[in-house]
C-alpha cells in the first residue's frame, strides 16, 4: 500500500495526470459548447480521430508540425460542421448521425493511411514530428512545481487555457449568451432576432476544433505518429465528462481531469499487484452514480 | 362485415368504425413496405457506389475490388457459413437496439450486454455439467438473463430518474468490458493455451454446427441461425400483436399521448431496455457458444455499433432487421475477401457503412430531391 501512496504523491504522477487528461479536457469542453447550443455532439470521437490522422499526415508530408496541427484542428471542425448540416439542414437525428460520422472517421482514416503508406497500423513510417513541450524557465527549477508544470506539451497548456476561455465565452461574451439562449429555447432566441442556425454552426465549429486539438495532441503530442483507432473511445468518455460536469465549464474541466487521473492511476497500478482493469473502471462507475444522483436532484427540483 | 377477432383492441375499433378501410389500409401498407424496401436497396447501392468512387480515386483496382466484394462471399461454402454466422449475431444485435428505438430510447449498451451474455453463457457452459438439451438451453438462458439485468440498469435510470440513457449505457459498456477483460485474464484464462482465452465450452453446450447437418464445410455457422429466426419472429409478434408491443410503439410515437392514454410509460421504457438487453445477451452467447467456442479478448469488437446500423437500415422493423443483417454481413465478409484478394483494405466497408447511416438518417434528403425536381418542373 505504501508503494501506491508513493506513486500517487510523486510529482511524476501529477505531471502524468495533466498529460493524460489533455485530450479529455479539450474534447469535453468541445462537447460542452455543442451541448449548450442544443446539438448533442457524439461525433467528438470522430473529430478527434480525423484530426489526429490529418495532423500526422500533413505534418509528415509538409515537414511542418504547425501546418499539421492547424490542418488537424480544421479537419476536426469540418467533421462537426458536417454533423451540423446533417442535423440542422437535413433533419437527421444528431445522435445517430454522430455515430455515422464516427464510423466514417474510423473507416476513412484507416483507409487513407493504408492507401497512402500501405501500412494498416498507422503512420509510424512517416516522420511527422511532435508539437514542442513548453519549458518554463523560472518555474522549471522550483522543486515540486517544476517537474509537474514545465515540459508539458503545448496542447496541455492549450487545454488548461481552454477551460477559463470557454467559461468566459459562455458567461461573459455576447456570443455565449446567444449560444445558451439558442440551446435552451431556440424559438425564443429566434423571436428576438438571433440567427439560431448560425450560432449553432459556430458553436459546432468551435466544438469540433477543440476535439480536433484533442486529436492533434494524441498523434502530435504524446507520440509523433497516428495509430488507427488511437482515440480508443476517449470521445465517448469526454461526452460523459460533459454530463458529469453538469454542463458547466469548470465542472466539465474537473470531470475530465478526474477521468485522466483515473487512467493515469490505472497505468501506474499496472506495475503493482492491483488489477488495472478494475481501477480503470472506477471513474465509469462513479459517473453512473453521479448521473443517477444529479438526475434525481433535477427531478426533485422540477417537481417543486 | 366484422373483421377478424385476432387483432388487438385498438385496431379492431378502427376497423369497426370503417370496415371498408381495411383493404385500402392493407394496400397502403403494402405500398409503403415496397417503397421502404426500394429505399433500403437504393441506399446500399449508393453507398457501394461511393465506396467504388473512393477506391477509384485512390488509384486502386476498383472494379476488381468491387467484384471481390460482391461475389466473394458466395465463392466458397465456408464463406457462406461465415456470412450466416455473422448475420446471426448482427440480427440479434439489430433486434436488441430496435426495441428500445421503437420506444424512442437510444440505447448504446449492446456492447456491454454482449460481453455480459458471453460471460454468463460461457461460465455455465464451461463449468456446469448438464443433460443434453439443457446443456445448450441453460447457458443461453443465463446469457439472456445477464443481458437483461444489464439492460435494466440504464432502463430504470432513464425511466425513474431521467438520467441520460446514452451516457449511462456508454459508461456501463466501459465498466463491463473492463470487468470482462479482468476476469478473462486473471481468473478464466486457460492454462493449456498460450494465448489469452478461456477453456473451450463443454462439447454438449456448443451450438451444433450446420456443417454436421449438411455435409458441406460451413465454417462457424451453427443452429443459432434458426434460433435467431425464431427470435426475430418472436420480436415481430411482441411488437405487432401484444399489449406490451403496443405500449412500446405508443411510447415511441408519442410519449405524452401514451401517458394520457393510461400507459405506464416508465415501465414500458424499462421493459424495452430489458428485452433489448436479453437479445444482446443472446448475441453474446452466440459468439461464445457458437462462433468462438469459448471466451476471447475483444470478441465483440465494434459489432454492437454495427447492430445500430442494421436496425437503422431496417427502420426498426424486426423482419427487416434480418434482411438488413444478411445484407450487411454479406458486405462485411465481402470486405474481408476484398482485402485478401486485392490491395484494397476492408476499411472501405466501414465507409460504405457510414454512408448508409448518414443517408438513412438524413430524412429530409428525399424531400429535398423532390423539391428540387418540382422546382425544375415548374421552371420549364
XYZ file of C-alpha atoms in Angstrom:
684
model
C 0.000 0.000 0.000
C 2.959 2.264 0.730
C 4.148 1.978 -2.819
C 0.732 3.060 -4.102
C 0.880 6.184 -1.951
C 4.395 6.875 -3.134
C 3.277 6.673 -6.743
C 0.218 8.852 -6.225
C 2.111 11.547 -4.339
C 5.035 11.745 -6.741
C 5.436 14.765 -8.990
C 5.787 12.466 -11.946
C 2.284 11.196 -11.312
C 0.834 14.710 -11.157
C 2.551 15.523 -14.425
C 1.131 12.327 -15.882
C -2.383 13.353 -14.816
C -2.064 16.622 -16.715
C -0.695 14.801 -19.746
C -3.303 12.038 -19.787
C -6.157 14.475 -19.104
C -5.308 16.765 -22.004
C -7.420 15.043 -24.690
C -10.313 14.560 -22.271
C -10.324 18.207 -21.228
C -10.186 19.549 -24.781
C -12.791 17.184 -26.192
C -15.110 17.559 -23.202
C -15.060 21.360 -23.427
C -15.868 20.956 -27.115
C -18.744 18.667 -26.251
C -19.960 21.195 -23.718
C -20.182 24.011 -26.275
C -22.211 21.868 -28.679
C -24.474 20.575 -25.928
C -25.183 24.072 -24.624
C -26.026 25.150 -28.184
C -28.608 22.388 -28.305
C -26.825 19.920 -30.601
C -25.515 16.837 -28.797
C -22.128 16.144 -30.359
C -21.446 12.428 -30.174
C -19.055 12.830 -33.116
C -16.295 14.023 -30.731
C -14.636 10.651 -31.193
C -14.688 11.001 -34.977
C -13.417 14.583 -34.851
C -10.510 13.530 -32.655
C -9.640 10.637 -34.917
C -9.875 12.700 -38.100
C -7.761 15.460 -36.579
C -5.147 13.048 -35.266
C -4.811 11.431 -38.688
C -4.867 14.662 -40.685
C -2.364 16.290 -38.333
C 0.162 13.468 -38.569
C -0.211 13.126 -42.338
C 0.042 16.849 -43.119
C 2.962 17.297 -40.734
C 4.700 14.290 -42.245
C 4.298 15.366 -45.863
C 4.756 19.123 -45.411
C 7.508 18.861 -42.816
C 5.811 21.450 -40.627
C 4.222 20.434 -37.346
C 2.378 23.760 -37.261
C 0.725 23.146 -40.619
C -0.150 19.665 -39.377
C -1.707 20.949 -36.169
C -3.668 23.644 -37.993
C -4.984 21.223 -40.617
C -5.830 18.679 -37.930
C -7.862 21.172 -35.940
C -9.582 22.366 -39.124
C -10.407 18.771 -40.065
C -11.972 18.220 -36.650
C -14.083 21.338 -37.094
C -15.138 20.292 -40.609
C -16.410 16.912 -39.452
C -18.522 18.591 -36.775
C -19.867 21.067 -39.328
C -20.952 18.055 -41.359
C -22.882 16.954 -38.276
C -24.485 20.400 -38.276
C -25.523 20.095 -41.923
C -26.951 16.615 -41.358
C -28.809 17.526 -38.197
C -29.882 21.122 -38.789
C -30.481 21.100 -42.535
C -31.246 17.505 -43.393
C -33.223 16.621 -40.291
C -31.030 13.731 -39.172
C -31.100 12.633 -35.549
C -27.959 14.159 -34.037
C -27.026 11.027 -32.079
C -27.407 8.605 -34.965
C -25.708 10.972 -37.412
C -22.892 11.341 -34.869
C -22.466 7.579 -34.721
C -22.386 7.536 -38.521
C -19.696 10.212 -38.571
C -17.643 8.279 -36.025
C -17.858 5.234 -38.285
C -16.930 7.375 -41.277
C -13.908 8.759 -39.442
C -12.687 5.339 -38.359
C -13.084 3.901 -41.861
C -11.795 6.903 -43.764
C -8.695 7.426 -41.601
C -7.726 3.754 -41.730
C -8.367 3.642 -45.469
C -6.410 6.840 -46.156
C -3.410 5.729 -44.124
C -3.411 2.349 -45.866
C -3.824 3.912 -49.326
C -1.022 6.446 -48.762
C 1.502 4.437 -46.788
C 0.498 0.813 -47.395
C 0.540 0.247 -43.640
C -2.589 -0.908 -41.829
C -1.368 0.021 -38.375
C -0.654 3.718 -38.694
C 1.782 6.359 -39.891
C 4.806 5.290 -37.860
C 6.989 5.113 -41.004
C 6.239 8.775 -41.712
C 8.398 11.219 -39.780
C 5.786 13.649 -38.554
C 7.380 15.215 -35.512
C 5.502 16.420 -32.471
C 4.406 19.751 -31.077
C 7.083 21.122 -28.768
C 6.977 20.851 -24.985
C 6.743 24.172 -23.182
C 9.556 24.814 -20.740
C 9.041 27.432 -18.085
C 12.433 28.958 -17.208
C 11.707 30.110 -13.643
C 9.205 27.501 -12.530
C 11.348 24.738 -14.002
C 13.766 24.836 -11.097
C 11.137 25.139 -8.379
C 11.029 21.809 -6.576
C 7.578 20.240 -6.645
C 6.071 22.629 -9.137
C 8.744 22.435 -11.818
C 8.532 18.781 -12.778
C 4.721 18.994 -12.870
C 4.237 22.116 -14.974
C 7.370 22.567 -17.005
C 7.966 20.399 -20.026
C 4.265 19.758 -20.639
C 3.223 19.694 -24.259
C 1.885 22.833 -25.896
C -1.554 21.231 -26.235
C -1.677 20.554 -22.498
C -1.335 24.280 -21.974
C -3.993 24.894 -24.598
C -6.248 22.547 -22.611
C -5.526 24.374 -19.364
C -6.241 27.697 -21.046
C -9.363 26.382 -22.768
C -11.316 25.937 -19.523
C -11.303 29.623 -18.496
C -11.693 30.612 -22.147
C -14.825 28.522 -22.557
C -16.160 29.777 -19.219
C -15.586 33.345 -20.351
C -17.142 32.670 -23.742
C -20.277 31.106 -22.286
C -20.959 33.539 -19.465
C -19.281 36.816 -20.397
C -19.226 37.075 -24.163
C -22.208 38.180 -26.211
C -21.858 35.068 -28.370
C -22.113 32.922 -25.243
C -25.438 34.492 -24.296
C -26.723 33.792 -27.770
C -25.370 30.257 -27.628
C -27.083 29.467 -24.346
C -30.308 31.123 -25.455
C -30.321 29.040 -28.635
C -29.645 25.861 -26.705
C -32.294 26.467 -24.092
C -35.144 27.802 -26.203
C -34.458 28.210 -29.919
C -37.907 29.674 -30.649
C -37.447 32.455 -28.132
C -33.940 33.146 -29.413
C -35.253 33.328 -32.956
C -38.028 35.708 -31.941
C -35.511 38.236 -30.615
C -33.550 38.129 -33.839
C -30.776 35.642 -33.138
C -29.748 33.574 -36.157
C -30.258 30.216 -34.497
C -28.568 28.075 -37.116
C -25.643 30.458 -37.493
C -24.978 30.359 -33.753
C -25.309 26.578 -33.707
C -22.940 26.151 -36.637
C -20.378 28.415 -34.999
C -20.706 26.521 -31.717
C -20.261 23.253 -33.589
C -17.195 24.556 -35.414
C -15.634 25.542 -32.080
C -16.652 22.207 -30.614
C -15.017 20.330 -33.472
C -11.913 22.499 -33.293
C -11.484 21.686 -29.597
C -11.993 17.983 -30.276
C -9.550 18.389 -33.148
C -6.976 19.875 -30.777
C -7.502 16.818 -28.565
C -6.849 14.572 -31.553
C -3.777 16.549 -32.569
C -2.412 16.053 -29.057
C -2.813 12.286 -29.416
C -0.848 11.985 -32.662
C 1.479 15.004 -32.359
C 1.972 15.497 -28.638
C 2.053 12.268 -26.699
C 3.639 10.476 -29.658
C 4.638 11.622 -33.132
C 2.567 9.309 -35.328
C -1.020 8.245 -35.937
C -2.246 4.764 -34.996
C -5.550 3.554 -36.445
C -8.267 3.779 -33.842
C -5.934 5.594 -31.454
C -8.737 7.600 -29.807
C -9.932 4.311 -28.251
C -13.277 5.634 -27.042
C -11.895 8.826 -25.493
C -14.533 10.900 -27.294
C -17.304 8.951 -25.615
C -15.644 9.389 -22.217
C -15.360 13.115 -22.898
C -19.084 13.129 -23.600
C -19.651 11.535 -20.211
C -17.484 14.243 -18.628
C -19.790 16.840 -20.195
C -22.761 15.416 -18.319
C -20.829 14.572 -15.173
C -19.660 18.191 -15.070
C -23.314 19.260 -15.060
C -22.882 21.226 -18.321
C -20.702 23.877 -16.661
C -17.184 24.664 -17.917
C -15.337 24.212 -14.630
C -17.377 21.170 -13.718
C -16.623 19.636 -17.099
C -12.949 20.513 -16.696
C -12.770 18.812 -13.302
C -14.676 15.774 -14.540
C -12.246 15.420 -17.451
C -9.308 15.753 -15.054
C -10.911 13.034 -12.936
C -11.074 10.648 -15.894
C -7.470 11.492 -16.739
C -6.374 10.881 -13.150
C -8.104 7.503 -13.075
C -6.457 6.495 -16.335
C -3.045 7.646 -15.133
C -3.594 5.726 -11.911
C -4.558 2.543 -13.717
C -1.404 2.794 -15.814
C 0.707 3.218 -12.685
C -1.020 0.390 -10.841
C -0.385 -1.911 -13.765
C 3.124 -2.304 -12.347
C 1.797 -3.311 -8.949
C -0.370 -6.239 -7.945
C -3.700 -4.469 -8.334
C -5.834 -5.370 -11.365
C -5.562 -2.278 -13.531
C -8.763 -3.062 -15.441
C -10.798 -2.732 -12.262
C -9.088 0.504 -11.269
C -9.734 1.989 -14.684
C -13.411 1.031 -14.346
C -13.803 3.170 -11.215
C -14.438 6.525 -12.941
C -17.169 4.974 -15.061
C -18.897 3.510 -12.020
C -18.546 6.881 -10.360
C -20.033 8.598 -13.416
C -23.009 6.245 -13.352
C -23.651 7.008 -9.691
C -23.213 10.725 -10.246
C -25.510 10.581 -13.258
C -28.225 8.935 -11.190
C -27.690 11.341 -8.307
C -27.774 14.524 -10.380
C -30.735 13.336 -12.417
C -32.613 12.592 -9.196
C -31.865 16.057 -7.882
C -33.045 17.654 -11.103
C -36.276 15.670 -10.990
C -36.897 16.794 -7.424
C -36.216 20.382 -8.377
C -38.567 20.201 -11.333
C -41.398 18.714 -9.320
C -41.272 21.521 -6.732
C -68.563 -7.372 -42.182
C -66.994 -7.868 -38.789
C -63.212 -8.176 -39.199
C -61.102 -10.892 -37.619
C -61.127 -11.248 -33.872
C -57.420 -11.936 -33.620
C -56.271 -8.325 -33.956
C -55.619 -6.171 -30.914
C -58.289 -3.968 -29.398
C -57.388 -0.646 -30.924
C -57.003 -1.909 -34.436
C -60.407 -3.540 -34.102
C -62.145 -0.339 -33.092
C -60.593 1.444 -36.030
C -61.827 -1.312 -38.297
C -65.351 -1.494 -36.966
C -65.665 2.220 -37.402
C -64.657 1.976 -41.041
C -64.821 -1.652 -42.179
C -64.236 -0.970 -45.877
C -60.996 0.793 -44.925
C -59.157 -2.445 -44.284
C -58.300 -3.405 -47.890
C -57.245 0.171 -48.537
C -55.170 0.131 -45.352
C -53.501 -3.142 -46.314
C -52.817 -1.876 -49.829
C -51.266 1.293 -48.439
C -49.147 -0.778 -46.095
C -48.006 -2.994 -48.966
C -47.042 0.066 -50.994
C -45.147 1.633 -48.115
C -43.309 -1.647 -47.478
C -42.342 -1.774 -51.150
C -41.191 1.846 -51.054
C -39.116 1.222 -47.924
C -37.558 -1.876 -49.445
C -36.635 0.048 -52.589
C -35.211 2.858 -50.480
C -33.102 0.395 -48.487
C -31.669 -1.289 -51.580
C -31.087 2.120 -53.162
C -29.294 3.374 -50.033
C -26.923 0.422 -50.021
C -26.354 0.783 -53.777
C -25.474 4.466 -53.404
C -23.120 3.645 -50.511
C -21.374 0.939 -52.546
C -21.097 3.359 -55.479
C -19.493 5.997 -53.261
C -17.012 3.445 -51.939
C -16.285 2.462 -55.536
C -15.507 6.098 -56.400
C -13.306 6.447 -53.302
C -11.341 3.336 -54.277
C -11.080 4.614 -57.847
C -9.849 7.994 -56.622
C -7.052 6.374 -54.618
C -5.797 4.728 -57.787
C -6.605 1.142 -56.866
C -8.174 -1.616 -58.929
C -11.744 -0.551 -58.167
C -13.603 -2.987 -60.411
C -11.575 -5.932 -59.111
C -12.241 -4.813 -55.548
C -15.933 -4.397 -56.243
C -16.270 -7.822 -57.800
C -14.407 -9.384 -54.865
C -16.735 -7.525 -52.501
C -19.927 -8.519 -54.284
C -19.186 -12.080 -55.407
C -16.557 -13.148 -52.869
C -18.872 -14.324 -50.072
C -20.618 -16.847 -52.364
C -17.404 -18.215 -53.859
C -16.790 -20.963 -51.321
C -19.092 -22.657 -48.844
C -17.032 -21.764 -45.714
C -17.505 -18.112 -46.624
C -21.247 -18.673 -46.894
C -21.073 -20.175 -43.419
C -19.152 -17.204 -42.086
C -21.729 -14.927 -43.665
C -24.634 -16.760 -41.975
C -22.865 -16.808 -38.598
C -22.111 -13.095 -38.800
C -25.677 -12.340 -39.861
C -26.965 -14.298 -36.856
C -25.013 -12.180 -34.363
C -25.824 -8.957 -36.199
C -29.542 -9.755 -36.415
C -29.735 -10.365 -32.673
C -27.875 -7.101 -32.057
C -30.078 -5.234 -34.520
C -33.201 -6.564 -32.811
C -31.747 -5.669 -29.419
C -31.436 -1.990 -30.305
C -34.574 -1.868 -32.457
C -36.829 -2.489 -29.443
C -35.642 0.484 -27.338
C -35.504 2.537 -30.557
C -39.197 1.749 -31.045
C -39.819 3.260 -27.599
C -37.725 6.257 -28.720
C -34.837 5.287 -26.422
C -31.336 5.391 -27.828
C -29.571 2.508 -26.137
C -25.883 2.207 -26.948
C -25.469 -0.525 -24.346
C -25.399 -3.551 -26.631
C -21.618 -3.818 -26.379
C -21.604 -4.329 -22.623
C -24.616 -6.618 -22.831
C -22.881 -8.800 -25.422
C -19.905 -9.294 -23.117
C -22.149 -9.941 -20.123
C -24.112 -12.512 -22.117
C -20.984 -14.186 -23.439
C -19.519 -14.310 -19.938
C -22.628 -15.724 -18.271
C -23.291 -18.200 -21.077
C -19.698 -19.411 -21.241
C -19.347 -19.731 -17.451
C -22.313 -22.077 -17.341
C -21.228 -23.880 -20.493
C -17.678 -24.435 -19.245
C -18.269 -25.328 -15.610
C -21.740 -26.836 -15.224
C -22.336 -30.395 -16.444
C -25.889 -30.660 -17.757
C -28.006 -33.258 -19.603
C -28.077 -32.933 -23.425
C -30.753 -30.389 -24.370
C -30.434 -28.404 -21.148
C -26.697 -28.132 -21.791
C -27.477 -25.768 -24.669
C -30.589 -24.062 -23.323
C -29.403 -23.255 -19.789
C -26.311 -21.270 -20.921
C -28.481 -19.421 -23.440
C -30.933 -18.587 -20.675
C -28.117 -17.412 -18.422
C -26.798 -15.178 -21.201
C -30.218 -13.669 -21.847
C -30.699 -13.050 -18.121
C -27.306 -11.388 -17.777
C -28.014 -9.141 -20.762
C -31.472 -8.301 -19.441
C -30.117 -7.457 -15.991
C -27.550 -5.149 -17.531
C -30.199 -3.579 -19.761
C -32.382 -2.918 -16.733
C -29.823 -0.547 -15.185
C -29.946 2.242 -17.807
C -33.643 1.488 -18.306
C -34.501 2.167 -14.684
C -32.121 5.120 -14.546
C -33.803 6.694 -17.575
C -37.388 5.855 -16.708
C -37.322 6.608 -12.972
C -34.551 9.196 -12.620
C -34.471 10.818 -16.025
C -30.760 10.064 -16.424
C -29.443 10.352 -19.962
C -29.552 6.817 -21.371
C -26.768 7.427 -23.884
C -24.238 8.328 -21.208
C -25.478 5.607 -18.867
C -25.144 2.874 -21.486
C -21.720 4.110 -22.616
C -20.462 4.098 -19.031
C -21.837 0.612 -18.397
C -20.121 -0.600 -21.573
C -16.800 0.732 -20.326
C -17.246 -0.948 -16.935
C -18.401 -4.308 -18.293
C -15.677 -4.522 -20.921
C -13.040 -3.927 -18.240
C -14.555 -6.422 -15.818
C -14.743 -8.966 -18.643
C -11.113 -8.318 -19.501
C -10.081 -8.664 -15.856
C -11.997 -11.909 -15.287
C -10.685 -13.402 -18.513
C -7.017 -12.567 -17.989
C -6.831 -13.139 -14.231
C -9.358 -15.891 -13.492
C -10.721 -17.660 -16.544
C -7.627 -17.867 -18.663
C -6.975 -21.405 -19.831
C -3.635 -22.708 -18.513
C -3.444 -25.014 -21.524
C -3.265 -22.178 -24.027
C -0.545 -19.686 -24.846
C -2.991 -17.021 -25.976
C -5.350 -15.271 -23.587
C -8.551 -17.274 -23.909
C -10.828 -19.328 -21.704
C -11.194 -23.084 -21.675
C -13.430 -24.267 -24.513
C -17.072 -24.779 -23.638
C -18.200 -28.371 -22.932
C -18.899 -30.198 -26.212
C -22.544 -30.691 -25.240
C -23.002 -26.955 -24.746
C -21.510 -25.774 -28.016
C -24.132 -24.791 -30.564
C -24.210 -27.650 -33.145
C -22.523 -26.692 -36.396
C -24.550 -26.593 -39.580
C -21.764 -28.342 -41.478
C -22.529 -31.502 -39.454
C -26.073 -31.497 -40.826
C -25.457 -30.513 -44.410
C -22.181 -32.267 -45.034
C -20.538 -29.224 -46.606
C -17.912 -27.110 -44.804
C -19.753 -24.071 -43.422
C -17.155 -22.722 -41.018
C -18.732 -21.375 -37.822
C -22.352 -21.318 -38.974
C -24.465 -23.104 -36.364
C -28.030 -23.775 -35.317
C -28.060 -20.322 -33.773
C -29.189 -19.216 -37.227
C -32.576 -20.907 -36.710
C -32.735 -19.679 -33.153
C -32.208 -16.156 -34.448
C -35.028 -16.544 -36.977
C -37.322 -17.732 -34.183
C -36.255 -14.767 -32.026
C -36.933 -12.341 -34.886
C -40.409 -13.845 -35.339
C -40.992 -13.544 -31.596
C -39.921 -9.893 -31.603
C -42.237 -9.225 -34.537
C -45.068 -10.872 -32.620
C -44.201 -8.938 -29.476
C -44.248 -5.576 -31.209
C -47.160 -6.140 -33.555
C -49.515 -8.376 -31.617
C -49.068 -7.987 -27.863
C -50.179 -5.312 -25.381
C -46.570 -4.648 -24.364
C -45.610 -4.162 -28.003
C -48.479 -1.745 -28.400
C -47.330 0.170 -25.324
C -43.770 0.295 -26.668
C -44.935 1.628 -30.028
C -47.232 4.197 -28.421
C -44.491 5.365 -26.051
C -42.175 5.774 -29.005
C -44.535 7.577 -31.335
C -45.972 9.985 -28.759
C -44.983 9.627 -25.098
C -47.335 12.336 -23.851
C -50.304 10.860 -25.641
C -49.331 7.451 -24.285
C -49.245 8.897 -20.774
C -52.702 10.445 -21.146
C -53.907 7.185 -22.679
C -53.144 5.458 -19.396
C -49.925 3.739 -20.459
C -47.297 3.322 -17.748
C -44.574 4.990 -19.818
C -41.660 4.499 -17.364
C -42.411 0.785 -17.017
C -42.697 0.417 -20.780
C -39.332 2.112 -21.251
C -37.784 -0.206 -18.669
C -39.175 -3.268 -20.445
C -37.838 -2.075 -23.790
C -34.351 -1.884 -22.284
C -34.667 -5.236 -20.508
C -35.839 -7.102 -23.618
C -33.204 -5.390 -25.735
C -30.565 -6.390 -23.190
C -31.708 -10.014 -23.229
C -31.367 -10.144 -27.024
C -27.884 -8.611 -26.918
C -27.025 -11.188 -24.253
C -28.127 -13.922 -26.668
C -25.876 -12.384 -29.320
C -23.013 -12.737 -26.825
C -23.965 -16.360 -26.211
C -23.942 -16.974 -29.947
C -20.392 -15.624 -30.097
C -19.200 -17.631 -27.089
C -21.022 -20.938 -27.689
C -21.209 -20.914 -31.462
C -18.560 -18.801 -33.140
C -15.564 -18.976 -30.784
C -16.479 -21.920 -28.551
C -15.144 -20.038 -25.548
C -14.185 -16.561 -24.398
C -11.616 -14.372 -26.135
C -10.497 -10.821 -25.504
C -12.166 -8.224 -27.730
C -14.529 -10.885 -29.074
C -17.353 -8.456 -29.903
C -15.077 -5.681 -31.197
C -17.347 -2.946 -32.545
C -20.156 -5.337 -33.503
C -22.610 -3.590 -31.216
C -22.441 -0.353 -33.175
C -22.971 -2.305 -36.365
C -26.181 -3.591 -34.808
C -27.348 0.023 -34.729
C -26.661 0.349 -38.447
C -28.661 -2.799 -39.099
C -31.600 -1.550 -37.029
C -31.489 1.809 -38.815
C -31.336 0.221 -42.215
C -34.370 -1.887 -41.318
C -36.170 1.119 -39.844
C -36.588 -0.902 -36.644
C -38.784 -3.463 -38.354
C -37.957 -6.937 -36.896
C -38.317 -8.798 -40.191
C -36.363 -6.070 -41.929
C -33.591 -6.440 -39.344
C -32.906 -9.997 -40.503
C -32.797 -8.894 -44.135
C -30.603 -5.901 -43.317
C -28.259 -8.067 -41.239
C -27.918 -10.565 -44.104
C -27.193 -7.691 -46.491
C -24.776 -6.049 -44.133
C -22.876 -9.218 -43.126
C -22.568 -10.023 -46.797
C -20.678 -6.755 -47.248
C -18.537 -7.500 -44.190
C -17.482 -10.924 -45.434
C -17.061 -9.468 -48.927
C -14.827 -6.810 -47.420
C -12.542 -9.476 -45.952
C -12.382 -11.254 -49.325
C -11.621 -7.929 -51.000
C -8.789 -7.359 -48.554
C -7.287 -10.777 -49.216
C -7.572 -10.707 -52.985
C -6.897 -7.060 -53.850
C -4.836 -4.187 -52.475
C -7.984 -2.505 -51.128
C -8.427 -2.705 -47.367
C -11.619 -3.863 -45.719
C -11.971 -0.357 -44.260
C -13.759 0.504 -47.488
C -16.677 -1.435 -45.998
C -16.684 0.834 -42.942
C -17.000 3.759 -45.333
C -19.959 2.046 -47.008
C -21.483 1.507 -43.602
C -21.014 5.135 -42.583
C -22.527 6.402 -45.823
C -25.504 4.106 -45.235
C -26.034 5.570 -41.765
C -25.738 9.139 -42.985
C -28.078 8.548 -45.929
C -30.659 6.785 -43.786
C -30.607 9.427 -41.057
C -30.799 12.375 -43.440
C -34.568 12.029 -43.625
C -35.005 15.335 -45.403
C -32.803 14.198 -48.285
C -35.585 12.575 -50.376
C -37.730 15.630 -49.620
C -35.008 17.973 -50.901
C -34.620 15.923 -54.071
C -38.389 16.029 -54.594
C -38.464 19.786 -54.080
C -35.578 20.255 -56.483
C -37.361 18.193 -59.132
C -40.600 20.096 -58.560
C -38.790 23.390 -58.988
C -37.289 22.162 -62.242
C -40.722 21.053 -63.386
C -42.177 24.472 -62.562
C -39.360 26.316 -64.257
C -39.811 24.510 -67.534
